[in-house]
PDB file of C-alpha atoms in Angstrom:
ATOM      1  CA  SER A   5     151.668  33.476 -67.013  1.00 72.00           C
ATOM      2  CA  ALA A   6     148.355  34.986 -65.949  1.00 82.00           C
ATOM      3  CA  VAL A   7     146.156  37.686 -67.418  1.00 89.00           C
ATOM      4  CA  ILE A   8     144.496  39.869 -64.824  1.00 93.00           C
ATOM      5  CA  SER A   9     141.491  42.079 -65.397  1.00 94.00           C
ATOM      6  CA  GLN A  10     141.018  44.717 -62.733  1.00 95.00           C
ATOM      7  CA  LYS A  11     137.966  46.971 -62.601  1.00 96.00           C
ATOM      8  CA  PRO A  12     137.334  49.840 -62.434  1.00 96.00           C
ATOM      9  CA  SER A  13     140.486  51.393 -63.834  1.00 94.00           C
ATOM     10  CA  ARG A  14     139.694  54.637 -62.062  1.00 95.00           C
ATOM     11  CA  ASP A  15     136.967  56.217 -60.002  1.00 97.00           C
ATOM     12  CA  ILE A  16     136.181  59.404 -58.176  1.00 98.00           C
ATOM     13  CA  CYS A  17     134.234  58.862 -54.967  1.00 97.00           C
ATOM     14  CA  GLN A  18     132.719  61.030 -52.296  1.00 97.00           C
ATOM     15  CA  ARG A  19     133.948  61.014 -48.727  1.00 97.00           C
ATOM     16  CA  GLY A  20     132.113  58.462 -46.592  1.00 97.00           C
ATOM     17  CA  THR A  21     131.165  56.141 -49.439  1.00 98.00           C
ATOM     18  CA  SER A  22     132.800  52.842 -50.405  1.00 98.00           C
ATOM     19  CA  LEU A  23     134.410  51.480 -53.548  1.00 98.00           C
ATOM     20  CA  THR A  24     134.652  47.830 -54.506  1.00 98.00           C
ATOM     21  CA  ILE A  25     137.450  46.788 -56.840  1.00 98.00           C
ATOM     22  CA  GLN A  26     137.267  43.540 -58.766  1.00 98.00           C
ATOM     23  CA  CYS A  27     140.139  41.323 -59.840  1.00 97.00           C
ATOM     24  CA  GLN A  28     139.543  38.507 -62.349  1.00 97.00           C
ATOM     25  CA  VAL A  29     142.284  36.080 -63.391  1.00 95.00           C
ATOM     26  CA  ASP A  30     142.208  33.908 -66.491  1.00 94.00           C
ATOM     27  CA  SER A  31     143.485  30.864 -64.604  1.00 91.00           C
ATOM     28  CA  GLN A  32     143.155  29.370 -61.161  1.00 90.00           C
ATOM     29  CA  VAL A  33     145.682  30.767 -58.711  1.00 87.00           C
ATOM     30  CA  THR A  34     146.287  29.992 -55.090  1.00 82.00           C
ATOM     31  CA  MET A  35     147.528  33.339 -53.895  1.00 83.00           C
ATOM     32  CA  MET A  36     146.057  36.751 -54.649  1.00 90.00           C
ATOM     33  CA  PHE A  37     147.347  39.946 -53.109  1.00 92.00           C
ATOM     34  CA  TRP A  38     146.093  43.487 -52.806  1.00 95.00           C
ATOM     35  CA  TYR A  39     148.548  46.397 -52.788  1.00 94.00           C
ATOM     36  CA  ARG A  40     148.187  50.126 -52.303  1.00 94.00           C
ATOM     37  CA  GLN A  41     150.405  52.717 -53.943  1.00 89.00           C
ATOM     38  CA  GLN A  42     149.926  56.103 -52.357  1.00 88.00           C
ATOM     39  CA  PRO A  43     151.168  59.203 -54.174  1.00 82.00           C
ATOM     40  CA  GLY A  44     154.926  59.440 -53.921  1.00 78.00           C
ATOM     41  CA  GLN A  45     155.218  56.215 -51.967  1.00 81.00           C
ATOM     42  CA  SER A  46     156.144  52.651 -52.721  1.00 84.00           C
ATOM     43  CA  LEU A  47     153.752  49.747 -53.005  1.00 88.00           C
ATOM     44  CA  THR A  48     152.417  48.497 -49.696  1.00 90.00           C
ATOM     45  CA  LEU A  49     150.844  45.092 -49.257  1.00 90.00           C
ATOM     46  CA  ILE A  50     147.349  45.383 -47.792  1.00 94.00           C
ATOM     47  CA  ALA A  51     146.410  41.750 -47.502  1.00 93.00           C
ATOM     48  CA  THR A  52     146.620  38.278 -48.946  1.00 91.00           C
ATOM     49  CA  ALA A  53     143.288  36.973 -50.218  1.00 90.00           C
ATOM     50  CA  ASN A  54     142.852  33.319 -49.361  1.00 81.00           C
ATOM     51  CA  GLN A  55     140.277  31.172 -51.080  1.00 82.00           C
ATOM     52  CA  GLY A  56     137.851  29.667 -48.635  1.00 80.00           C
ATOM     53  CA  SER A  57     139.095  31.562 -45.613  1.00 80.00           C
ATOM     54  CA  GLU A  58     139.493  35.075 -44.307  1.00 85.00           C
ATOM     55  CA  ALA A  59     142.091  37.337 -45.800  1.00 91.00           C
ATOM     56  CA  THR A  60     145.379  37.842 -43.992  1.00 91.00           C
ATOM     57  CA  TYR A  61     145.971  41.527 -43.323  1.00 94.00           C
ATOM     58  CA  GLU A  62     149.281  43.301 -42.947  1.00 92.00           C
ATOM     59  CA  SER A  63     150.073  45.545 -40.027  1.00 92.00           C
ATOM     60  CA  GLY A  64     148.124  48.774 -40.251  1.00 94.00           C
ATOM     61  CA  PHE A  65     145.288  47.366 -42.337  1.00 96.00           C
ATOM     62  CA  VAL A  66     142.029  46.054 -40.894  1.00 96.00           C
ATOM     63  CA  ILE A  67     139.121  44.086 -42.248  1.00 96.00           C
ATOM     64  CA  ASP A  68     136.530  46.712 -41.358  1.00 97.00           C
ATOM     65  CA  LYS A  69     138.248  49.249 -43.594  1.00 98.00           C
ATOM     66  CA  PHE A  70     139.383  46.868 -46.355  1.00 97.00           C
ATOM     67  CA  PRO A  71     137.007  43.894 -46.532  1.00 96.00           C
ATOM     68  CA  ILE A  72     138.128  41.305 -49.065  1.00 96.00           C
ATOM     69  CA  SER A  73     136.259  38.489 -50.709  1.00 94.00           C
ATOM     70  CA  ARG A  74     137.746  35.467 -52.460  1.00 94.00           C
ATOM     71  CA  PRO A  75     134.848  33.267 -53.557  1.00 92.00           C
ATOM     72  CA  ASN A  76     136.906  31.095 -55.915  1.00 92.00           C
ATOM     73  CA  LEU A  77     140.376  30.590 -57.358  1.00 92.00           C
ATOM     74  CA  THR A  78     139.979  33.141 -60.151  1.00 94.00           C
ATOM     75  CA  PHE A  79     138.288  36.111 -58.516  1.00 95.00           C
ATOM     76  CA  SER A  80     138.670  38.534 -55.615  1.00 96.00           C
ATOM     77  CA  THR A  81     137.275  41.876 -54.549  1.00 97.00           C
ATOM     78  CA  LEU A  82     138.694  44.587 -52.335  1.00 97.00           C
ATOM     79  CA  THR A  83     136.347  47.152 -50.810  1.00 98.00           C
ATOM     80  CA  VAL A  84     137.700  50.405 -49.463  1.00 98.00           C
ATOM     81  CA  SER A  85     135.117  51.549 -46.921  1.00 98.00           C
ATOM     82  CA  ASN A  86     134.193  54.875 -45.381  1.00 98.00           C
ATOM     83  CA  LEU A  87     136.377  56.731 -47.826  1.00 98.00           C
ATOM     84  CA  SER A  88     138.456  59.748 -46.869  1.00 97.00           C
ATOM     85  CA  PRO A  89     140.834  61.807 -49.021  1.00 96.00           C
ATOM     86  CA  GLU A  90     143.733  59.862 -47.478  1.00 95.00           C
ATOM     87  CA  ASP A  91     142.452  56.766 -49.304  1.00 96.00           C
ATOM     88  CA  SER A  92     143.248  58.368 -52.658  1.00 96.00           C
ATOM     89  CA  SER A  93     145.725  55.897 -54.111  1.00 95.00           C
ATOM     90  CA  ILE A  94     146.297  53.316 -56.768  1.00 93.00           C
ATOM     91  CA  TYR A  95     145.122  49.879 -55.695  1.00 96.00           C
ATOM     92  CA  LEU A  96     146.711  46.871 -57.363  1.00 94.00           C
ATOM     93  CA  CYS A  97     145.696  43.251 -57.554  1.00 94.00           C
ATOM     94  CA  SER A  98     148.510  40.725 -57.837  1.00 92.00           C
ATOM     95  CA  VAL A  99     148.617  36.969 -58.226  1.00 89.00           C
ATOM     96  CA  ASP A 100     151.200  34.336 -57.548  1.00 82.00           C
ATOM     97  CA  THR A 101     151.041  31.470 -60.029  1.00 77.00           C
ATOM     98  CA  GLY A 102     153.417  29.445 -57.916  1.00 70.00           C
ATOM     99  CA  GLY A 103     156.800  27.900 -58.399  1.00 67.00           C
ATOM    100  CA  TYR A 104     159.454  30.303 -59.597  1.00 66.00           C
ATOM    101  CA  SER A 105     157.095  32.550 -61.542  1.00 70.00           C
ATOM    102  CA  PRO A 106     157.125  36.261 -60.816  1.00 74.00           C
ATOM    103  CA  LEU A 107     154.151  38.050 -59.410  1.00 80.00           C
ATOM    104  CA  HIS A 108     151.613  39.184 -61.989  1.00 85.00           C
ATOM    105  CA  PHE A 109     149.799  42.479 -61.604  1.00 89.00           C
ATOM    106  CA  GLY A 110     146.591  44.024 -62.799  1.00 90.00           C
ATOM    107  CA  ASN A 111     146.610  47.486 -64.330  1.00 90.00           C
ATOM    108  CA  GLY A 112     145.517  49.052 -61.069  1.00 92.00           C
ATOM    109  CA  THR A 113     142.586  51.167 -59.922  1.00 95.00           C
ATOM    110  CA  ARG A 114     143.212  54.855 -59.450  1.00 94.00           C
ATOM    111  CA  LEU A 115     140.914  56.103 -56.686  1.00 96.00           C
ATOM    112  CA  THR A 116     140.343  59.771 -55.971  1.00 96.00           C
ATOM    113  CA  VAL A 117     138.281  60.718 -52.929  1.00 97.00           C
ATOM    114  CA  THR A 118     136.740  64.165 -52.860  1.00 96.00           C
TER     115      THR A 118
ATOM    116  CA  GLY B  19     163.548  45.633 -41.241  1.00 83.00           C
ATOM    117  CA  ASP B  20     164.327  45.072 -44.875  1.00 86.00           C
ATOM    118  CA  SER B  21     164.128  48.071 -47.180  1.00 91.00           C
ATOM    119  CA  VAL B  22     164.816  49.277 -50.703  1.00 94.00           C
ATOM    120  CA  THR B  23     166.072  52.724 -51.664  1.00 95.00           C
ATOM    121  CA  GLN B  24     165.797  53.927 -55.233  1.00 94.00           C
ATOM    122  CA  MET B  25     167.085  57.073 -56.842  1.00 87.00           C
ATOM    123  CA  GLU B  26     164.443  59.717 -57.155  1.00 85.00           C
ATOM    124  CA  GLY B  27     163.025  60.696 -60.481  1.00 85.00           C
ATOM    125  CA  PRO B  28     161.893  61.795 -62.802  1.00 93.00           C
ATOM    126  CA  VAL B  29     164.754  60.946 -65.087  1.00 95.00           C
ATOM    127  CA  THR B  30     164.682  62.523 -68.539  1.00 96.00           C
ATOM    128  CA  LEU B  31     167.026  61.297 -71.264  1.00 97.00           C
ATOM    129  CA  SER B  32     167.457  61.635 -74.969  1.00 97.00           C
ATOM    130  CA  GLU B  33     167.128  58.590 -77.167  1.00 97.00           C
ATOM    131  CA  GLU B  34     170.296  56.450 -77.279  1.00 96.00           C
ATOM    132  CA  ALA B  35     171.585  57.860 -73.994  1.00 97.00           C
ATOM    133  CA  PHE B  36     172.992  55.615 -71.271  1.00 97.00           C
ATOM    134  CA  LEU B  37     170.682  54.870 -68.367  1.00 97.00           C
ATOM    135  CA  THR B  38     171.486  54.098 -64.750  1.00 97.00           C
ATOM    136  CA  ILE B  39     168.841  53.876 -62.050  1.00 97.00           C
ATOM    137  CA  ASN B  40     170.386  53.279 -58.652  1.00 97.00           C
ATOM    138  CA  CYS B  41     168.929  50.823 -56.175  1.00 97.00           C
ATOM    139  CA  THR B  42     170.358  49.853 -52.802  1.00 97.00           C
ATOM    140  CA  TYR B  43     168.863  47.567 -50.235  1.00 96.00           C
ATOM    141  CA  THR B  44     168.991  46.579 -46.601  1.00 94.00           C
ATOM    142  CA  ALA B  45     168.319  42.977 -45.687  1.00 90.00           C
ATOM    143  CA  THR B  46     169.343  40.640 -42.929  1.00 82.00           C
ATOM    144  CA  GLY B  47     169.566  37.541 -45.081  1.00 79.00           C
ATOM    145  CA  TYR B  48     170.187  36.795 -48.722  1.00 81.00           C
ATOM    146  CA  PRO B  49     167.282  38.281 -50.627  1.00 87.00           C
ATOM    147  CA  SER B  50     166.300  37.887 -54.224  1.00 88.00           C
ATOM    148  CA  LEU B  51     166.261  41.172 -56.130  1.00 92.00           C
ATOM    149  CA  PHE B  52     163.926  42.336 -58.866  1.00 92.00           C
ATOM    150  CA  TRP B  53     163.291  45.167 -61.254  1.00 95.00           C
ATOM    151  CA  TYR B  54     159.680  45.650 -62.287  1.00 93.00           C
ATOM    152  CA  VAL B  55     158.497  48.058 -64.972  1.00 94.00           C
ATOM    153  CA  GLN B  56     155.158  49.797 -65.389  1.00 90.00           C
ATOM    154  CA  TYR B  57     154.481  51.168 -68.855  1.00 91.00           C
ATOM    155  CA  PRO B  58     151.842  53.888 -69.175  1.00 86.00           C
ATOM    156  CA  GLY B  59     148.369  52.450 -68.702  1.00 79.00           C
ATOM    157  CA  GLU B  60     149.626  48.960 -67.953  1.00 82.00           C
ATOM    158  CA  GLY B  61     150.222  46.785 -64.927  1.00 81.00           C
ATOM    159  CA  LEU B  62     153.568  46.081 -63.321  1.00 86.00           C
ATOM    160  CA  GLN B  63     155.618  43.410 -65.026  1.00 88.00           C
ATOM    161  CA  LEU B  64     158.866  41.741 -64.121  1.00 89.00           C
ATOM    162  CA  LEU B  65     161.816  43.139 -66.079  1.00 95.00           C
ATOM    163  CA  LEU B  66     164.652  41.099 -64.585  1.00 94.00           C
ATOM    164  CA  LYS B  67     165.775  39.368 -61.437  1.00 91.00           C
ATOM    165  CA  ALA B  68     168.805  38.013 -59.589  1.00 92.00           C
ATOM    166  CA  THR B  69     168.816  35.479 -56.817  1.00 87.00           C
ATOM    167  CA  LYS B  70     172.359  35.506 -55.419  1.00 87.00           C
ATOM    168  CA  ALA B  71     175.472  37.628 -55.188  1.00 91.00           C
ATOM    169  CA  ASP B  72     177.181  38.433 -58.510  1.00 94.00           C
ATOM    170  CA  ASP B  73     174.188  37.217 -60.500  1.00 94.00           C
ATOM    171  CA  LYS B  74     173.386  39.443 -63.463  1.00 96.00           C
ATOM    172  CA  GLY B  75     169.783  39.745 -64.558  1.00 95.00           C
ATOM    173  CA  SER B  76     169.135  40.926 -68.101  1.00 96.00           C
ATOM    174  CA  ASN B  77     166.176  41.505 -70.384  1.00 96.00           C
ATOM    175  CA  LYS B  78     165.295  43.833 -73.280  1.00 95.00           C
ATOM    176  CA  GLY B  79     168.778  45.367 -73.182  1.00 97.00           C
ATOM    177  CA  PHE B  80     168.538  46.156 -69.466  1.00 98.00           C
ATOM    178  CA  GLU B  81     171.007  44.687 -66.981  1.00 98.00           C
ATOM    179  CA  ALA B  82     171.438  44.692 -63.224  1.00 98.00           C
ATOM    180  CA  THR B  83     174.098  42.958 -61.147  1.00 97.00           C
ATOM    181  CA  TYR B  84     173.499  41.770 -57.575  1.00 96.00           C
ATOM    182  CA  ARG B  85     176.348  43.350 -55.585  1.00 96.00           C
ATOM    183  CA  LYS B  86     176.391  42.040 -52.044  1.00 93.00           C
ATOM    184  CA  GLU B  87     179.442  44.067 -51.029  1.00 94.00           C
ATOM    185  CA  THR B  88     177.708  47.338 -51.873  1.00 95.00           C
ATOM    186  CA  THR B  89     174.148  46.025 -51.309  1.00 95.00           C
ATOM    187  CA  SER B  90     173.169  47.364 -54.694  1.00 97.00           C
ATOM    188  CA  PHE B  91     171.222  46.298 -57.759  1.00 97.00           C
ATOM    189  CA  HIS B  92     171.534  49.213 -60.179  1.00 98.00           C
ATOM    190  CA  LEU B  93     169.597  49.065 -63.438  1.00 98.00           C
ATOM    191  CA  GLU B  94     171.493  49.952 -66.619  1.00 98.00           C
ATOM    192  CA  LYS B  95     170.855  50.179 -70.330  1.00 98.00           C
ATOM    193  CA  GLY B  96     173.376  51.250 -72.873  1.00 97.00           C
ATOM    194  CA  SER B  97     171.038  52.968 -75.305  1.00 96.00           C
ATOM    195  CA  VAL B  98     167.504  53.881 -74.280  1.00 97.00           C
ATOM    196  CA  GLN B  99     164.565  54.187 -76.633  1.00 97.00           C
ATOM    197  CA  VAL B 100     161.380  56.219 -76.448  1.00 97.00           C
ATOM    198  CA  SER B 101     159.526  52.975 -75.777  1.00 96.00           C
ATOM    199  CA  ASP B 102     161.486  52.557 -72.529  1.00 97.00           C
ATOM    200  CA  SER B 103     159.563  55.472 -71.004  1.00 97.00           C
ATOM    201  CA  ALA B 104     157.974  53.959 -67.922  1.00 95.00           C
ATOM    202  CA  VAL B 105     158.195  53.751 -64.144  1.00 93.00           C
ATOM    203  CA  TYR B 106     160.819  51.331 -62.833  1.00 96.00           C
ATOM    204  CA  PHE B 107     160.565  49.670 -59.421  1.00 95.00           C
ATOM    205  CA  CYS B 108     163.317  47.908 -57.537  1.00 96.00           C
ATOM    206  CA  ALA B 109     162.117  45.241 -55.111  1.00 92.00           C
ATOM    207  CA  LEU B 110     163.416  42.482 -52.902  1.00 90.00           C
ATOM    208  CA  SER B 111     162.073  39.269 -51.500  1.00 85.00           C
ATOM    209  CA  ASP B 112     163.603  37.940 -48.352  1.00 76.00           C
ATOM    210  CA  GLN B 113     161.921  34.622 -48.983  1.00 68.00           C
ATOM    211  CA  GLY B 114     163.578  33.731 -52.250  1.00 57.00           C
ATOM    212  CA  LEU B 115     161.772  32.957 -55.447  1.00 55.00           C
ATOM    213  CA  TRP B 116     159.896  29.973 -54.138  1.00 55.00           C
ATOM    214  CA  ALA B 117     158.117  30.727 -50.918  1.00 50.00           C
ATOM    215  CA  GLY B 118     155.057  28.633 -50.991  1.00 50.00           C
ATOM    216  CA  ASN B 119     152.078  30.534 -49.768  1.00 43.00           C
ATOM    217  CA  ASN B 120     153.782  33.466 -48.148  1.00 52.00           C
ATOM    218  CA  ARG B 121     155.790  35.437 -50.678  1.00 64.00           C
ATOM    219  CA  LYS B 122     156.015  39.190 -50.180  1.00 74.00           C
ATOM    220  CA  LEU B 123     157.971  41.862 -51.956  1.00 84.00           C
ATOM    221  CA  ILE B 124     159.483  44.990 -50.457  1.00 88.00           C
ATOM    222  CA  TRP B 125     159.405  47.853 -52.926  1.00 91.00           C
ATOM    223  CA  GLY B 126     161.314  50.983 -53.733  1.00 93.00           C
ATOM    224  CA  LEU B 127     159.451  54.190 -54.521  1.00 91.00           C
ATOM    225  CA  GLY B 128     159.758  53.823 -58.249  1.00 93.00           C
ATOM    226  CA  THR B 129     161.678  55.966 -60.727  1.00 95.00           C
ATOM    227  CA  SER B 130     159.912  57.592 -63.635  1.00 94.00           C
ATOM    228  CA  LEU B 131     161.885  57.588 -66.879  1.00 96.00           C
ATOM    229  CA  ALA B 132     161.000  59.762 -69.855  1.00 96.00           C
ATOM    230  CA  VAL B 133     162.951  59.300 -73.069  1.00 97.00           C
ATOM    231  CA  ASN B 134     162.711  62.037 -75.662  1.00 96.00           C
ATOM    232  CA  PRO B 135     163.246  61.416 -79.379  1.00 94.00           C
TER     233      PRO B 135
END
């Protein structure tokens, strides 16, 4: 299994600013994912964070709005840029430890944009 | 495309009541099916899974049977406890359990369960 530390757990940000969310894993993992959970909606995959290369974004998500870093096999950041109230969501980091293991999730970051 | 439909919550039960949370899916192939649970203040964690038709996943007293004929994967527990209060998510993977570097899950909306003593 994997233990994931996600920071911050919550934040309130002003419109137009940015928030960077950190995800630290206690073991090396190949695949890290970033999800968004908007109020009343299901989890939506934003992107897959690849170590040593650019992230792979899902339809509807772009690098300019959600830049991702993956400097090594245990760490990733997601930045939500140019915040608007529509970005108010829970953002979740997830890792795949490979094989038949289930996905592991961080506790999430609850973002409120005012 | 593939999708998951979960019964809406919140669901409120008394301790020792029987629980059913309905989940149906749409998929073109033979997906694997999951129930994840999110306890207050914690991350999502896998509760149980099933990989083929008629499989029954079980854990912590919860069960769900993969029903291909009705495309369902309903979550059940015979006697709930206060500690079962959480949000439950049904999900599917159309790429099976082992999908190399490209595994994605499709999620339901989640069902909030509150169990009163």
